[in-house]
Coordinates of C-alpha atoms and ligand atoms in Angstrom, one line a residue:
M29 CA 25.4 2.0 -13.1
N30 CA 23.9 1.2 -16.8
K31 CA 23.5 3.8 -19.1
S32 CA 19.2 4.1 -18.9
M33 CA 20.3 4.9 -14.7
I34 CA 22.8 7.9 -16.1
E35 CA 20.0 9.0 -18.2
F36 CA 17.7 8.8 -15.7
H37 CA 19.8 10.6 -13.3
E38 CA 20.7 13.6 -15.4
Y39 CA 16.7 13.7 -16.0
L40 CA 15.9 13.7 -12.2
K41 CA 18.7 16.4 -11.7
S42 CA 16.6 18.9 -13.6
C43 CA 13.2 18.2 -11.7
K44 CA 11.3 20.3 -10.1
R45 CA 7.1 18.6 -9.7
I46 CA 7.6 15.1 -9.2
V47 CA 5.4 12.6 -7.5
A48 CA 5.2 8.6 -6.8
L49 CA 3.1 6.3 -6.8
C50 CA 3.4 3.3 -5.2
G51 CA 2.0 -0.2 -4.6
A52 CA 2.4 -3.7 -2.8
G53 CA 5.8 -4.1 -4.1
L54 CA 7.2 -1.2 -2.6
S55 CA 7.0 -3.1 0.9
V56 CA 7.5 -7.4 -0.8
S57 CA 11.1 -6.5 1.6
S58 CA 9.7 -5.7 4.6
G59 CA 8.0 -8.6 4.5
L60 CA 4.2 -8.3 3.1
P61 CA 2.7 -9.6 0.3
T62 CA 1.3 -8.2 -2.6
F63 CA -2.5 -8.7 -3.7
R64 CA -1.9 -10.3 -6.9
G65 CA -0.1 -13.5 -8.1
S66 CA 0.9 -17.1 -6.4
Q67 CA 0.7 -14.1 -2.9
G68 CA -2.3 -13.1 -3.1
L69 CA -3.7 -16.0 -1.0
W70 CA -5.2 -15.9 2.9
K71 CA -6.7 -19.3 4.0
N72 CA -7.2 -20.3 0.9
F73 CA -9.2 -16.7 -0.5
N74 CA -8.9 -14.3 -3.0
M75 CA -7.4 -11.4 -1.0
I76 CA -9.0 -9.6 -3.5
D77 CA -12.2 -11.4 -2.8
L78 CA -12.4 -10.3 0.7
A79 CA -11.9 -6.6 0.3
T80 CA -15.3 -6.1 -0.5
P81 CA -18.3 -4.8 1.0
D82 CA -19.5 -7.5 0.3
A83 CA -17.4 -10.4 1.9
F84 CA -17.6 -8.4 4.5
Y85 CA -22.0 -8.1 5.1
I86 CA -22.3 -12.1 4.5
D87 CA -19.3 -13.3 6.8
P88 CA -17.7 -10.5 9.0
G89 CA -16.3 -12.8 11.2
L90 CA -13.7 -14.2 8.3
V91 CA -13.0 -10.5 6.7
W92 CA -12.2 -9.3 10.5
Q93 CA -9.9 -12.1 10.9
F94 CA -7.7 -11.3 7.1
Y95 CA -7.4 -8.1 8.5
S96 CA -6.8 -8.5 12.4
W97 CA -3.9 -10.5 10.3
R98 CA -2.7 -8.1 8.1
R99 CA -2.5 -5.3 11.4
Y100 CA -0.7 -7.9 12.8
Q101 CA 1.5 -8.1 10.3
A102 CA 2.3 -5.4 8.9
L103 CA 2.3 -3.6 12.7
H104 CA 5.1 -6.1 12.5
S105 CA 7.5 -5.6 9.9
Q106 CA 9.0 -2.8 9.3
P107 CA 9.8 0.4 7.1
N108 CA 12.3 -1.1 4.2
N109 CA 15.0 1.7 2.1
G110 CA 12.4 2.3 -0.3
H111 CA 10.3 3.7 1.7
K112 CA 12.7 5.6 3.2
A113 CA 14.3 7.2 -0.1
L114 CA 10.7 8.3 -1.2
A115 CA 10.7 10.4 2.7
K116 CA 13.6 11.9 2.1
L117 CA 12.4 13.3 -0.7
S118 CA 9.3 14.7 0.5
K119 CA 11.7 16.6 2.7
L120 CA 13.5 18.5 0.2
E121 CA 12.5 21.6 0.8
N122 CA 12.6 22.2 -3.2
I123 CA 11.0 19.9 -5.0
D124 CA 7.8 20.0 -4.8
F125 CA 7.1 16.2 -4.6
I126 CA 4.1 14.2 -3.0
T127 CA 3.7 10.3 -2.6
I128 CA 0.3 8.4 -3.8
T129 CA 0.0 5.0 -2.4
Q130 CA -2.6 2.3 -2.2
N131 CA -1.6 0.8 0.2
V132 CA -2.6 0.4 3.5
D133 CA 0.1 -0.8 6.2
G134 CA 1.4 2.1 7.4
L135 CA 5.1 1.7 6.3
S136 CA 5.3 5.1 4.7
I137 CA 4.1 7.3 7.8
R138 CA 6.1 5.1 9.9
S139 CA 9.4 5.6 7.4
N140 CA 8.7 9.4 8.6
H141 CA 7.4 10.7 5.4
D142 CA 6.3 14.5 5.4
K143 CA 2.3 14.0 6.1
S144 CA 1.2 17.1 4.4
K145 CA 2.7 15.2 1.0
L146 CA 1.2 11.5 1.5
Y147 CA -2.4 10.5 0.1
E148 CA -2.9 6.5 1.1
I149 CA -6.1 6.4 -1.2
H150 CA -7.3 3.2 -0.5
G151 CA -6.8 4.5 3.8
S152 CA -5.4 3.4 6.4
L153 CA -5.4 -0.4 8.5
F154 CA -5.4 1.6 11.4
E155 CA -7.8 3.3 11.1
L156 CA -12.0 1.5 12.1
K157 CA -14.9 3.5 10.9
C158 CA -18.7 2.8 12.4
T159 CA -20.8 0.6 9.7
S160 CA -24.3 1.9 10.8
F161 CA -25.2 5.1 8.4
T162 CA -26.2 7.4 11.3
C163 CA -22.9 6.9 13.1
N164 CA -19.4 8.9 11.6
Y165 CA -17.2 7.5 14.8
K166 CA -13.9 6.9 13.7
D167 CA -10.8 5.5 15.0
H168 CA -7.0 7.0 13.8
N169 CA -4.3 5.5 14.6
N170 CA -5.8 2.3 16.3
F171 CA -2.8 -0.4 16.9
K172 CA -4.1 -2.3 19.9
H173 CA -3.7 -6.2 18.4
P174 CA -5.7 -8.3 19.1
L175 CA -8.6 -5.7 19.2
T176 CA -11.0 -8.7 20.7
N177 CA -9.7 -12.1 22.2
A178 CA -11.6 -13.5 19.3
L179 CA -9.4 -12.4 17.0
K180 CA -6.7 -13.6 18.7
E181 CA -4.2 -16.4 16.6
T182 CA -3.6 -14.0 13.9
E183 CA 0.1 -13.9 14.8
E184 CA 0.7 -17.4 15.1
E185 CA -0.3 -17.3 12.0
F186 CA 1.8 -14.6 10.9
E187 CA 4.8 -16.1 12.8
N188 CA 4.3 -19.5 10.8
V189 CA 5.1 -18.0 7.6
R190 CA 7.7 -15.7 8.2
K191 CA 9.6 -19.7 9.5
R192 CA 8.2 -21.3 6.1
R193 CA 9.7 -18.1 3.8
F194 CA 13.3 -19.5 5.3
Q195 CA 13.2 -22.8 5.3
E196 CA 11.9 -22.9 1.9
D197 CA 12.2 -18.8 0.7
Q198 CA 8.5 -19.1 -0.6
L199 CA 6.0 -16.7 -0.1
N200 CA 2.8 -15.8 2.0
S201 CA -0.2 -18.7 1.6
P202 CA -0.9 -18.8 5.0
Q203 CA -3.8 -22.0 4.7
F204 CA -3.0 -22.9 7.9
N205 CA -6.2 -22.7 11.0
P206 CA -9.3 -23.2 9.6
V207 CA -11.1 -19.6 9.6
K208 CA -13.2 -19.8 13.1
E209 CA -16.5 -18.8 12.8
I210 CA -17.2 -15.7 15.1
N211 CA -20.1 -14.0 17.2
E212 CA -21.5 -10.7 15.9
D213 CA -20.9 -9.7 19.5
E214 CA -16.6 -10.7 19.4
L215 CA -16.2 -8.3 16.6
P216 CA -14.9 -5.0 17.2
R217 CA -17.7 -2.9 18.9
C218 CA -18.6 1.3 18.0
P219 CA -18.4 2.7 21.8
I220 CA -20.8 5.4 20.3
C221 CA -23.9 3.3 18.7
N222 CA -22.7 -0.2 19.6
D223 CA -23.1 -1.7 15.9
L224 CA -20.2 -3.5 14.2
L225 CA -16.8 -1.8 13.4
R226 CA -15.0 -2.2 10.4
P227 CA -11.8 -1.1 8.6
G228 CA -11.2 2.2 7.4
V229 CA -9.6 0.9 4.4
V230 CA -11.3 2.0 0.3
W231 CA -13.0 -1.6 -0.6
F232 CA -13.6 -3.0 -3.8
G233 CA -17.0 -1.3 -4.9
E234 CA -16.0 1.5 -2.8
S235 CA -15.6 4.8 -3.5
L236 CA -12.1 7.5 -2.5
S237 CA -12.2 10.1 -0.6
L238 CA -13.2 13.3 -2.7
S239 CA -11.1 15.6 -0.5
I240 CA -7.6 13.2 -1.5
L241 CA -9.0 13.0 -4.7
N242 CA -8.6 16.6 -4.8
Q243 CA -6.1 17.7 -3.5
I244 CA -3.8 15.7 -6.1
D245 CA -5.6 16.4 -9.1
N246 CA -4.5 20.2 -7.8
F247 CA -1.4 19.1 -7.7
I248 CA -1.5 16.7 -11.3
E249 CA -3.1 19.7 -13.3
Q250 CA 0.5 22.1 -12.4
S251 CA 2.1 19.2 -14.6
V252 CA 4.7 17.2 -13.3
D253 CA 8.2 16.2 -14.5
L254 CA 8.2 13.2 -13.1
I255 CA 6.0 9.7 -12.2
L256 CA 7.8 7.5 -10.4
V257 CA 5.5 4.3 -10.2
V258 CA 6.9 2.0 -7.9
G259 CA 5.9 -2.1 -7.0
T260 CA 2.1 -1.5 -8.4
S261 CA 0.7 -3.4 -11.6
G262 CA -1.4 -0.6 -12.4
T263 CA -4.6 -2.0 -12.7
V264 CA -6.6 -0.3 -10.2
Y265 CA -8.5 3.4 -10.8
P266 CA -7.2 6.4 -10.4
A267 CA -4.0 5.0 -9.8
N268 CA -3.3 3.9 -12.7
S269 CA -4.8 6.9 -14.4
Y270 CA -2.3 9.3 -13.2
V271 CA 0.5 7.6 -15.2
D272 CA -1.2 8.4 -18.6
R273 CA -2.0 11.8 -17.4
V274 CA 1.4 13.3 -16.4
I275 CA 3.0 11.9 -19.4
H276 CA -0.1 13.6 -22.1
Q277 CA 1.5 16.7 -20.2
G278 CA 4.9 15.8 -20.6
G279 CA 6.5 14.5 -18.0
K280 CA 8.5 10.8 -17.5
V281 CA 7.6 7.7 -16.5
A282 CA 10.0 5.5 -14.0
I283 CA 9.0 2.3 -13.4
F284 CA 10.5 -0.3 -10.5
N285 CA 9.5 -3.4 -10.5
T286 CA 10.2 -7.0 -10.2
D287 CA 8.7 -7.9 -13.6
I288 CA 8.4 -4.8 -16.2
E289 CA 6.8 -6.0 -19.3
E290 CA 9.7 -4.8 -22.4
S291 CA 6.7 -3.4 -24.8
S292 CA 5.3 -0.8 -21.9
L293 CA 9.1 0.6 -22.2
K294 CA 8.9 1.5 -26.1
D295 CA 8.0 4.9 -25.4
N296 CA 10.7 7.1 -25.3
E297 CA 8.9 8.9 -21.9
I298 CA 9.9 5.6 -19.8
W299 CA 12.6 4.2 -18.3
G300 CA 12.5 0.1 -17.0
F301 CA 14.2 0.0 -13.3
K302 CA 13.9 -3.8 -12.8
G303 CA 13.8 -5.3 -9.6
D304 CA 13.5 -5.1 -6.1
A305 CA 12.0 -1.3 -5.2
A306 CA 14.1 -1.2 -1.7
E307 CA 17.0 -1.9 -3.8
L308 CA 16.5 0.4 -6.7
L309 CA 14.7 3.9 -5.4
P310 CA 17.3 4.8 -2.6
I311 CA 20.1 4.4 -6.0
A312 CA 17.7 6.0 -8.5
L313 CA 16.9 8.6 -6.2
K314 CA 20.7 9.4 -4.8
P315 CA 21.2 12.7 -6.6
L316 CA 18.6 14.5 -5.1
I317 CA 18.5 13.0 -1.3
D318 CA 22.1 12.3 -0.7
E319 CA 23.4 15.4 -1.4
Ligands
OAD2 P1 -0.1 -5.6 -6.7 O1 -0.4 -7.3 -6.1 O2 -1.5 -5.8 -8.0 O3 0.4 -5.7 -7.7 C1 2.2 -6.1 -7.1 C2 2.8 -5.6 -8.1 O4 4.8 -5.2 -7.5 C3 3.3 -6.2 -8.8 O5 3.9 -4.8 -10.2 C4 4.9 -7.3 -8.7 O6 4.9 -6.9 -10.0 C5 5.7 -5.8 -7.9 N1 6.6 -6.7 -7.4 C6 6.0 -7.6 -6.5 N2 7.5 -7.4 -5.8 C7 8.6 -6.4 -6.1 C8 9.2 -5.6 -5.5 N3 10.3 -6.4 -4.6 N4 9.8 -4.5 -5.7 C9 8.7 -4.1 -6.5 N5 7.9 -4.4 -6.9 C10 7.2 -5.8 -6.6 O7 -0.6 -4.3 -5.5 P2 -0.6 -3.5 -6.1 O8 -1.0 -2.6 -7.9 O9 -0.6 -2.3 -5.1 O10 -6.6 -2.3 -3.6 O11 -2.8 -3.3 -6.6 C11 -3.7 -2.4 -6.3 C12 -4.7 -2.3 -5.5 O12 -5.7 -3.4 -5.4 C13 -4.5 -2.4 -3.8 O13 -4.4 -1.1 -2.8 C14 -6.0 -3.5 -3.5 C15 -5.8 -4.0 -4.7 O14 -7.0 -4.9 -5.1 C16 -7.7 -2.5 -2.6 O15 -8.0 -3.0 -1.8 C17 -9.0 -1.5 -3.2

């Protein structure tokens, strides 16, 4: 075991309040792609461009096909050992712990993470909500696939991607069938008002749930000993602000990422563990979760 892991273990054993801040890298070894870099494409569209209210307004059929594909991918993936290590941490009674995840894939919940300690700040692929301003219909834990007949076929593409990955050791850039033109009538509709339904995720430019942000603020205000920064590029606010707040209060940081810039580790308060979060987290958290 390297020196910094031994030092980290010593510090970890003294921690009473811990936060994990997670991003797409946590789910990579479950087979799900990240947003940025070469994996962040769907049929030649940049995934970040599709995760916007504008994209949905202009072409809801296109955006629904993208989300149908993501729902199928997530449903056919399994939580990995990184999710499971955090879930175990959430069950410990002697540690105050929360996970803040930017992931919408539902894998943390499926790893048996304590739900009261899990904040899915960007929503969930398995929540649907009505687009009408006057209707507040929401459907939680909707795992149906496909949601409508017109949204069929995204699964074939996922299987193709999987096969290709085995053959070429390449990650997802699924540029297979052209995007279908789908009439709005053939997309998921609200059972109350018949308006269009949309995925219950937070898109770029939209506000996060104030109630969730307040609960996170309350936790972080009471000084945190350690923040685990897992598989996130830290480019999106407010997630990226939590690290500075923890450091400011005297807490330490441990980064788990396949790509860590050396310059970000100059500070003594930061450990950097380079590699797959699914492999590293169980090793790093062993002193607490294996006891
Ligand atoms: P990104 O795609 O921006 O970053 C993923 C991070 O995971 C990168 O830093 C990778 O180096 C790292 N990574 C890749 N594979 C890894 C592995 N096996 N183990 C550990 N780390 C790995 O994804 P996020 O940071 O989650 O928001 O992106 C933040 C938000 O921006 C997303 O929630 C989404 C996106 O656009 C919205 O949709 C609102």
